[in-house]
Coordinates of C-alpha atoms and ligand atoms in Angstrom, one line a residue:
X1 CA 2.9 -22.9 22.1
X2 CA 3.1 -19.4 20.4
X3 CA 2.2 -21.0 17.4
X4 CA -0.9 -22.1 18.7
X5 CA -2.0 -19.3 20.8
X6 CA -1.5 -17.1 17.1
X7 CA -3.3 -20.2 15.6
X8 CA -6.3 -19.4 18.1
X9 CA -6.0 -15.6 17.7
X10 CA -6.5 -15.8 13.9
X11 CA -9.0 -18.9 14.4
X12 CA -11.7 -16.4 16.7
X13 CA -10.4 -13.2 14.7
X14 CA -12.0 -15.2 11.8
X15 CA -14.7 -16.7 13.1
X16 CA -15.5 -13.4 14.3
X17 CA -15.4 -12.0 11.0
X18 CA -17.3 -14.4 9.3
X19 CA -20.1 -14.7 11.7
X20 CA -20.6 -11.3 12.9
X21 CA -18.8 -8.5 11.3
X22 CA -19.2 -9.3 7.7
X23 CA -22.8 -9.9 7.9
X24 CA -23.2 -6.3 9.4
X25 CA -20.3 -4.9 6.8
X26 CA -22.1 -6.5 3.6
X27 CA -25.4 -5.1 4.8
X28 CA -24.4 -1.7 3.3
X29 CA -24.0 -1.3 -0.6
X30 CA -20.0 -2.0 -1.6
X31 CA -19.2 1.9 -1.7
X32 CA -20.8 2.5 1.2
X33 CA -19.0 0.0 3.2
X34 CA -15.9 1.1 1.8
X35 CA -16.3 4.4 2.8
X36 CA -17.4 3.5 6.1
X37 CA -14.6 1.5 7.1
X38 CA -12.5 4.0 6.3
X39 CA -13.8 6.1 8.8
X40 CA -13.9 3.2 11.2
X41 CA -9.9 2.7 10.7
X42 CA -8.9 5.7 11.1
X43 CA -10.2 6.7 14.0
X44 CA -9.3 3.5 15.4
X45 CA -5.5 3.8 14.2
X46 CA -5.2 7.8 14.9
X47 CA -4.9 7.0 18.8
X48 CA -2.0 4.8 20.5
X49 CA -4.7 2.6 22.5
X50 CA -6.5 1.8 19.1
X51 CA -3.1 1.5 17.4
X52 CA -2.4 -0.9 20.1
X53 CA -5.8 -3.1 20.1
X54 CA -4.9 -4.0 16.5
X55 CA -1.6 -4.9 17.0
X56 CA -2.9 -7.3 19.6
X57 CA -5.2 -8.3 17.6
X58 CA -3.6 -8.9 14.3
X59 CA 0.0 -7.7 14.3
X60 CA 1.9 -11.0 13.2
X61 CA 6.4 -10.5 12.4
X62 CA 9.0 -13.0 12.3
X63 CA 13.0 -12.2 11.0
X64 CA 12.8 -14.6 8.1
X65 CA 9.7 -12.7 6.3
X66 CA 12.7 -9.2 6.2
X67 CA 13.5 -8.8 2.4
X68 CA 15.4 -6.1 1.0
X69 CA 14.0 -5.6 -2.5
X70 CA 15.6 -2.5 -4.6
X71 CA 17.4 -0.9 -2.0
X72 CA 13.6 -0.4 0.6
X73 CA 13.7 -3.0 3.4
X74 CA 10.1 -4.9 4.4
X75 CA 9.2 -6.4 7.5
X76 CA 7.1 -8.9 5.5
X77 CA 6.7 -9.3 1.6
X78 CA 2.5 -8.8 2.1
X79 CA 1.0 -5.3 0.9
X80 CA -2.0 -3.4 0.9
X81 CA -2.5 -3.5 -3.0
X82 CA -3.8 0.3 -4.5
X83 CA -7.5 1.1 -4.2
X84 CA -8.2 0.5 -0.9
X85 CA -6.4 3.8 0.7
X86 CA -6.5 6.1 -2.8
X87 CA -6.0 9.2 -0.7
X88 CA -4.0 7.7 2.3
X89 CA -6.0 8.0 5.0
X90 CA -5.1 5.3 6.6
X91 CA -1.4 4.9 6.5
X92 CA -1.0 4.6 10.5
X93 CA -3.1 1.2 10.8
X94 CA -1.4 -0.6 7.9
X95 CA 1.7 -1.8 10.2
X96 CA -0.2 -2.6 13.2
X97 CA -2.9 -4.9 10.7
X98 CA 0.1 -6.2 9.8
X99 CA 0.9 -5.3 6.7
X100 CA 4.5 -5.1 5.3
X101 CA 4.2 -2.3 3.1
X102 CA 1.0 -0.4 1.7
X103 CA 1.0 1.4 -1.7
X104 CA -1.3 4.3 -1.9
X105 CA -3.4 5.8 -4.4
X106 CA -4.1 5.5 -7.3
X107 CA -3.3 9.1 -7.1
X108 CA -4.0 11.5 -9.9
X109 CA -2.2 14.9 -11.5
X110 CA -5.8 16.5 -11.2
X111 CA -8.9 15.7 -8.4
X112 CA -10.3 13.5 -10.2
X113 CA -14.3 12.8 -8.9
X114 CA -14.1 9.0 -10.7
X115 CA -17.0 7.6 -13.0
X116 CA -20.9 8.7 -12.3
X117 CA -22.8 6.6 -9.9
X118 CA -21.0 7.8 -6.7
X119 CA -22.5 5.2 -4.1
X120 CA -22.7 2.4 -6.6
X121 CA -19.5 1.8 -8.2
X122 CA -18.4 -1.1 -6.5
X123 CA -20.6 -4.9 -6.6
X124 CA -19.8 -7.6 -4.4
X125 CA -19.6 -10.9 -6.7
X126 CA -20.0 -13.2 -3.4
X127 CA -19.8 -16.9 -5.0
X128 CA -17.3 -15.5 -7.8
X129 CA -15.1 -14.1 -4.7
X130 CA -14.8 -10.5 -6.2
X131 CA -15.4 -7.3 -6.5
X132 CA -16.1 -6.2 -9.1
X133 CA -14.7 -2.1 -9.7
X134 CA -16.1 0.8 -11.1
X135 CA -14.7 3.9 -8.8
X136 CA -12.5 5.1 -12.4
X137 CA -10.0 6.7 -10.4
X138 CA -11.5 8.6 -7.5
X139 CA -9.2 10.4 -5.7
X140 CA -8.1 14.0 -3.8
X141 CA -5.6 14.5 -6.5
X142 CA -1.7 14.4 -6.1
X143 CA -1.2 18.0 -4.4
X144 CA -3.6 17.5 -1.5
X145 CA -2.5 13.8 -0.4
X146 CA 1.1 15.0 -0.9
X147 CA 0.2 17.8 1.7
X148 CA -1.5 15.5 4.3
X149 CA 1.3 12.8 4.1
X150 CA 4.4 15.4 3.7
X151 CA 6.8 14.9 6.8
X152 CA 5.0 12.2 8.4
X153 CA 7.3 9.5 9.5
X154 CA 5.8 5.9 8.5
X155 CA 6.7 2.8 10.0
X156 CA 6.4 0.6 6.8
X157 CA 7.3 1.3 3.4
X158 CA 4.6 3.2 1.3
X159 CA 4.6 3.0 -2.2
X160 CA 2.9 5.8 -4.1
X161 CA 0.2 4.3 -7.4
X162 CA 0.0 7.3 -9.6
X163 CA -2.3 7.1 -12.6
X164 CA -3.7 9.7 -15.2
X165 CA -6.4 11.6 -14.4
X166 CA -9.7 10.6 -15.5
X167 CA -11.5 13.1 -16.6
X168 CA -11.8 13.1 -20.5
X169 CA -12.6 10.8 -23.1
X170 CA -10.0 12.4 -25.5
X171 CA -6.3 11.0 -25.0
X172 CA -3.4 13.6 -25.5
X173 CA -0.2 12.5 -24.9
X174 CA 1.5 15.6 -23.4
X175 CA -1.2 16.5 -21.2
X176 CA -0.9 13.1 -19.8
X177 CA 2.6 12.9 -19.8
X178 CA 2.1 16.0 -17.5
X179 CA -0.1 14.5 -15.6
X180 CA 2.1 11.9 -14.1
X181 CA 4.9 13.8 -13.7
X182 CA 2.6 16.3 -11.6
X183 CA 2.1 13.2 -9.3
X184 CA 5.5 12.5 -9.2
X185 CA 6.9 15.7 -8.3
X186 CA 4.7 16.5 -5.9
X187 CA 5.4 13.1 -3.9
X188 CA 9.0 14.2 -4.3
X189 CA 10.4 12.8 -0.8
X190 CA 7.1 11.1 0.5
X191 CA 6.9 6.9 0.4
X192 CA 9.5 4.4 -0.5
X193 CA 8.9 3.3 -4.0
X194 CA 6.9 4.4 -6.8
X195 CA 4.1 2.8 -9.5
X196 CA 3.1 4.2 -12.2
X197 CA -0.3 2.9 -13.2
X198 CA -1.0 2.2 -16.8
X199 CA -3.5 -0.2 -16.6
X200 CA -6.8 2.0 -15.5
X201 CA -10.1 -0.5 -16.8
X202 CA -12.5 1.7 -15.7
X203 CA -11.1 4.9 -17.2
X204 CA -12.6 6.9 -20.5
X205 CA -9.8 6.6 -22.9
X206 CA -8.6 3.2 -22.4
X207 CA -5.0 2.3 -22.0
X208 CA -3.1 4.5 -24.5
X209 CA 0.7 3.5 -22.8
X210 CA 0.0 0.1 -23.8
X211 CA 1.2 1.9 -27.0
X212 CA 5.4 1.5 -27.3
X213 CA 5.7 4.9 -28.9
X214 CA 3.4 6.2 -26.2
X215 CA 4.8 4.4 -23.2
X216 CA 8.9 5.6 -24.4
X217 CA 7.6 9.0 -24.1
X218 CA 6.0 8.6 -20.4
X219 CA 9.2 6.7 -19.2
X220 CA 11.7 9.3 -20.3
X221 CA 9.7 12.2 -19.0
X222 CA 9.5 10.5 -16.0
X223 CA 13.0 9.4 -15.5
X224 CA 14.0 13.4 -16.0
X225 CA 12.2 13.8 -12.8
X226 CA 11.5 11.0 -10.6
X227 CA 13.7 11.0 -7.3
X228 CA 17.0 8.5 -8.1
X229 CA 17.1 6.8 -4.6
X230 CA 13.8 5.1 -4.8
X231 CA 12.4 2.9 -7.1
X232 CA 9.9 3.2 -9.9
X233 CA 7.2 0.2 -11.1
X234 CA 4.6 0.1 -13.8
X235 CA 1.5 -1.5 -13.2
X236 CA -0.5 -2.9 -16.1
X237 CA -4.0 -5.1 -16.7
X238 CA -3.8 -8.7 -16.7
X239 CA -5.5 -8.9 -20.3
X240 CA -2.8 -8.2 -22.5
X241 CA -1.7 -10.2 -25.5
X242 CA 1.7 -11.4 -25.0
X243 CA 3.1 -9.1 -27.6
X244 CA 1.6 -6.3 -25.5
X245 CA 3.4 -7.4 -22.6
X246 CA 6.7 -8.1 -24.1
X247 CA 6.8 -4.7 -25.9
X248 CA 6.2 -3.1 -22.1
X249 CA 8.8 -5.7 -20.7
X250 CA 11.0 -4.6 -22.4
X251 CA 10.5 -0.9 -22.5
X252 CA 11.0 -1.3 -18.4
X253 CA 14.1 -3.1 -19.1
X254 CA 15.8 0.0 -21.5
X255 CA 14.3 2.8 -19.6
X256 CA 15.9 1.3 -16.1
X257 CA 12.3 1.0 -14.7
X258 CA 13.0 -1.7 -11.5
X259 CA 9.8 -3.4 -11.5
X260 CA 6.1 -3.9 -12.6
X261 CA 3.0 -5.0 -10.3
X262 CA 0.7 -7.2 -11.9
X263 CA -1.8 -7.2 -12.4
X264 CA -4.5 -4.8 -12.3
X265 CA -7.7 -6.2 -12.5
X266 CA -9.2 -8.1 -15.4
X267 CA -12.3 -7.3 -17.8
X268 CA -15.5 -9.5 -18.0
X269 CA -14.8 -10.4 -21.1
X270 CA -11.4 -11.6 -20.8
X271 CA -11.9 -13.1 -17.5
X272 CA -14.5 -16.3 -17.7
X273 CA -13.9 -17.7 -14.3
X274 CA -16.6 -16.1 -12.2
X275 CA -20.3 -16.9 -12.0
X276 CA -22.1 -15.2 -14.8
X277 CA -25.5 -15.2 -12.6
X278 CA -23.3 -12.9 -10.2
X279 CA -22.5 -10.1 -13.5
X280 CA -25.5 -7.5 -12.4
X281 CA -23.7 -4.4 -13.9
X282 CA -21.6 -4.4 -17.4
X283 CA -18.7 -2.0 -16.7
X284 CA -16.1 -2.0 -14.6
X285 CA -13.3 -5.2 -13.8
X286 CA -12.7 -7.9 -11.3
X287 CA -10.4 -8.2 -8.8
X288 CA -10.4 -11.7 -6.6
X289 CA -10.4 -15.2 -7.5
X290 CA -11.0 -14.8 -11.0
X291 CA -8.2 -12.5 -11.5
X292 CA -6.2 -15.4 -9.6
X293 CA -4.9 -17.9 -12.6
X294 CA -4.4 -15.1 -14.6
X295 CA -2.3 -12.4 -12.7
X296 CA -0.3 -15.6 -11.7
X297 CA 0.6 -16.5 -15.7
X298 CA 1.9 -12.7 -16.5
X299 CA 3.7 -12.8 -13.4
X300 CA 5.6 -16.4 -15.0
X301 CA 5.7 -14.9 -18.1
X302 CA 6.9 -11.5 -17.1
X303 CA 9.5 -13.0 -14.7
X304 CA 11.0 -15.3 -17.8
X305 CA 11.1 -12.2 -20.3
X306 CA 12.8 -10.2 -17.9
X307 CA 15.2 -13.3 -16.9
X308 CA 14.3 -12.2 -13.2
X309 CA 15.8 -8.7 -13.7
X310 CA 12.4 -6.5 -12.9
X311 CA 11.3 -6.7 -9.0
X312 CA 8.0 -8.0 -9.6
X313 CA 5.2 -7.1 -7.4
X314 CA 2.2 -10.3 -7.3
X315 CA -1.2 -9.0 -6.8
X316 CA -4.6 -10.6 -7.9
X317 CA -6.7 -13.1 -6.5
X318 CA -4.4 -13.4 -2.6
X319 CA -6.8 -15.3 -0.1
X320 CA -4.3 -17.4 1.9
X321 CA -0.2 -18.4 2.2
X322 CA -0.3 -21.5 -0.5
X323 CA -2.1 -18.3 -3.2
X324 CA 1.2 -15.6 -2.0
X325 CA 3.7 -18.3 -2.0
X326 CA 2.7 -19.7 -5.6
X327 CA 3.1 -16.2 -6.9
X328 CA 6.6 -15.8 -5.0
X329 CA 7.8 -18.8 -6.2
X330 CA 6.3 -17.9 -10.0
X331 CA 8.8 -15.1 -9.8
X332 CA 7.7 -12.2 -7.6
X333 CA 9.6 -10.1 -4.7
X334 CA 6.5 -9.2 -3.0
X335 CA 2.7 -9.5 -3.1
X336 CA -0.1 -6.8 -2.2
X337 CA -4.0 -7.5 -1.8
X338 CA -6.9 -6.4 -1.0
X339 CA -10.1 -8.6 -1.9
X340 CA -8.4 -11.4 0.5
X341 CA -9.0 -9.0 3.3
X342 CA -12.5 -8.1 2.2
X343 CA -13.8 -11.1 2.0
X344 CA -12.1 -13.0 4.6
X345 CA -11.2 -10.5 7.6
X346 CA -8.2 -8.5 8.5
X347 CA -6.2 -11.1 10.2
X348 CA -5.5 -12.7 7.0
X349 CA -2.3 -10.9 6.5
X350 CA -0.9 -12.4 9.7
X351 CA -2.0 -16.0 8.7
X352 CA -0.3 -15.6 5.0
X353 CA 2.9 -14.5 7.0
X354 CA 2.5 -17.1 9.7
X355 CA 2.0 -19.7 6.4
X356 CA 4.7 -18.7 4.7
X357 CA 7.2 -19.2 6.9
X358 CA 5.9 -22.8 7.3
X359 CA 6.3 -22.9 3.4
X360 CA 10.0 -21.5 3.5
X361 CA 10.8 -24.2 6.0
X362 CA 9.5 -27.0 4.0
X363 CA 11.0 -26.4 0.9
X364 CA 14.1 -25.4 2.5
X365 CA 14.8 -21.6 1.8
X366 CA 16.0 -19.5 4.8
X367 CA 14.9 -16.4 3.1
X368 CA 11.8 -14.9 0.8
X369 CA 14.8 -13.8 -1.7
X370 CA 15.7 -17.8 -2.3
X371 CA 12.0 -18.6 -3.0
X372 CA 11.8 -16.5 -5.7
X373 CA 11.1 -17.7 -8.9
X374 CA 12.1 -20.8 -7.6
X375 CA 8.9 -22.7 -9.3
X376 CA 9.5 -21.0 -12.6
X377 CA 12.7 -22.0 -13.6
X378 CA 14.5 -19.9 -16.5
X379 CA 15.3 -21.3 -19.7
X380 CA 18.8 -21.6 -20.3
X381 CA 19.1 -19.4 -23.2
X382 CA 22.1 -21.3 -24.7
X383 CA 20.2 -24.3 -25.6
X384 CA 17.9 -21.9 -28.0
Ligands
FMN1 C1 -12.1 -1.4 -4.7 C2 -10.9 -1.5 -5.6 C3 -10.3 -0.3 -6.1 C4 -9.1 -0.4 -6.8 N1 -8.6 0.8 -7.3 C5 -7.3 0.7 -7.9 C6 -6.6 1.9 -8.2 O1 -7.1 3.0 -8.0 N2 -5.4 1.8 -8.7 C7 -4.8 0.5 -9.0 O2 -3.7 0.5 -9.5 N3 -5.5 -0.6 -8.7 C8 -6.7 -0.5 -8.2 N4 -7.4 -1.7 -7.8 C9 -6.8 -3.0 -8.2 C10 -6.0 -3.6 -7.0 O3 -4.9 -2.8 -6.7 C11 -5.5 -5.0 -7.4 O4 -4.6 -4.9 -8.5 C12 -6.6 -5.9 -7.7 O5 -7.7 -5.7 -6.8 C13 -6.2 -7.4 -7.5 O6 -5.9 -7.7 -6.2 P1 -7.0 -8.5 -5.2 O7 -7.5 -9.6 -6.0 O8 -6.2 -8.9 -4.0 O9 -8.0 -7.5 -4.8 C14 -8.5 -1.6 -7.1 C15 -9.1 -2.8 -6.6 C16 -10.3 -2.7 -5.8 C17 -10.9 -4.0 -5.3

């Protein structure tokens, strides 16, 4: 019976969505929209009655979702991915919609004011199903958002994205160094787990930690100052060779990094599987479906390298249960989104949840932790 009253609940919530809401949300260009709803959410979750409407609206839990993953315990392995909340605004309606965990950010060293073209730096790809990014790193910068969220008591775990700023076209590696590890000490004590974002498409020097000598330096400075009782990810783009992502495999693995998320999103022109009609502008990257195949194969690929020793965080391409379970089972702990809940309305985290626990039960795993990987068997290294 409580299955089919949340059955119902999510059925109108969607219907809802799709008929009404979205129609009025899309009418306002991408950024706009963004912004707006921003707005809308907090005001809606800064109050214990509006905090309360959600969770009767959306709020979905049940005990065999709980995972412990590096020490940090989650309610449920589905996140809000980075992007959506850069300045953490918004970390009060996260539990209530839901969520299991929320990572913030991509917070920078510096404010950072993100590429020209404020207002039209985001374009809806409707047929593709994604969005297709061009903020380049807009944010408050790492001192302010640590200020606003310093001493505030959240109710799931909050990872904190920190990437470099973006705000010249000429790459030095100490003042980047430095600028991470500004980000890092500032957040000292604030959220659950760090990421360190290496993978920034839209920025104006590229991705110079794809680089091994580069990326050594970056881990070792950060490991001098990163807080030891939480831990600390790298996320990186989806199109890397697989020589680029074994050399940053395996960097993790000797600098005790825990984990990656993967992916970021994915260029144009690595990523074919959208609707080339739909390609109006000619920067930026996707996030969404077309990201899907592909964030899924360097999460397999990623999980065999490391032998299932990193914690990997799936993220790319998330619409429904059968999309989060095929990246649990291809090897990750946990999975984060956020086109899924653009396009399809915020009671889709609660109907991935409700999904997956109808997934654990018919392949017979009593817990996220035995589903892991469990579609992506490793290969027994003794047989060569
Ligand atoms: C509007 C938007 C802004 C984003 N900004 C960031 C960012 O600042 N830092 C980051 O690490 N990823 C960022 N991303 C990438 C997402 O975190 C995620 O990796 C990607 O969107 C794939 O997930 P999805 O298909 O569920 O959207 C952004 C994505 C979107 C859609």
């Amino acid at each position: 019976m409580l299955n089919f009253i949340l059955w119902l609940r999510a059925f109108i919530n969607g219907l809802v969505y799709r008929f009404v809401l979205k129609p009025l949300i899309f009418l306002w260009a991408p950024e706009v929209a963004h912004n707006k709803l921003k707005i809308f959410g907090k005001a809606l979750s800064s109050n214990a009655l509006g905090r309360s409407f959600l969770k009767l609206m959306f709020f979905y839990q049940n005990k065999r979702l709980n995972t412990v993953v590096d020490g940090v315990h989650y309610k449920n392995p589905v996140g809000l991915s980075a992007g959506f909340d850069k300045d953490g605004e918004l970390t009060d309606a996260y539990p209530a919609l839901g969520f299991g965990f929320a990572e913030l950010g991509s917070i920078t060293g510096e404010v950072c004011p993100g590429n020209p073209g404020v207002g039209r730096r985001l374009f809806r790809m409707l047929k593709s199903k994604s969005i297709l990014v061009w903020y380049g790193l807009n944010n408050q910068g790492a001192i302010k958002v640590a200020e606003r969220l310093r001493g505030k008591k959240f109710q799931i775990p909050i990872g904190i994205n920190a990437a470099k700023s973006n705000l010249s076209a000429h790459f030095e590696l100490e003042d980047s160094i430095a600028d991470y590890v500004k980000t890092v000490k500032a957040f000292d004590g604030i959220g659950d787990y760090y990421t360190i974002n290496i993978s920034c498409p839209n920025t104006q020097d590229c991705e110079p930690f794809v680089d091994k000598d580069n990326l050594d330096a970056l881990l070792k400075a950060l490991n001098e100052v990163r807080a030891k009782d939480r831990p600390m990810y790298l996320k990186f783009a989806a199109d890397l060779s697989e020589t680029e992502l074994n050399v940053i495999v395996d960097a993790c693995l000797e600098h005790g990094i825990e984990g990656v998320v993967l992916t970021n999103l994915a260029k144009p022109e690595f990523n074919k599987e959208f609707i080339k009609e739909e390609l109006t502008f000619h920067s930026g990257a996707m996030s969404g479906l077309p990201l899907q195949r592909i964030a899924t194969s360097v999460v397999r690929h990623v999980y065999r390298r490391s032998r299932g020793k990193l914690t990997i965080v799936g993220v790319g391409g998330i619409f429904n249960a059968d999309d989060a379970y095929e990246k649990i089972t291809s090897g990750a702990n946990l999975v984060e989104m956020i086109t899924g809940m653009i396009f399809d309305g915020p009671q889709v985290m609660g109907e991935i949840n409700r999904g997956l626990v109808k997934l654990l039960e018919k392949d017979g795993f009593s817990s996220i932790e035995e589903a892991v990987g469990s579609r992506n068997p490793l290969p027994d290294l003794k047989k060569g």
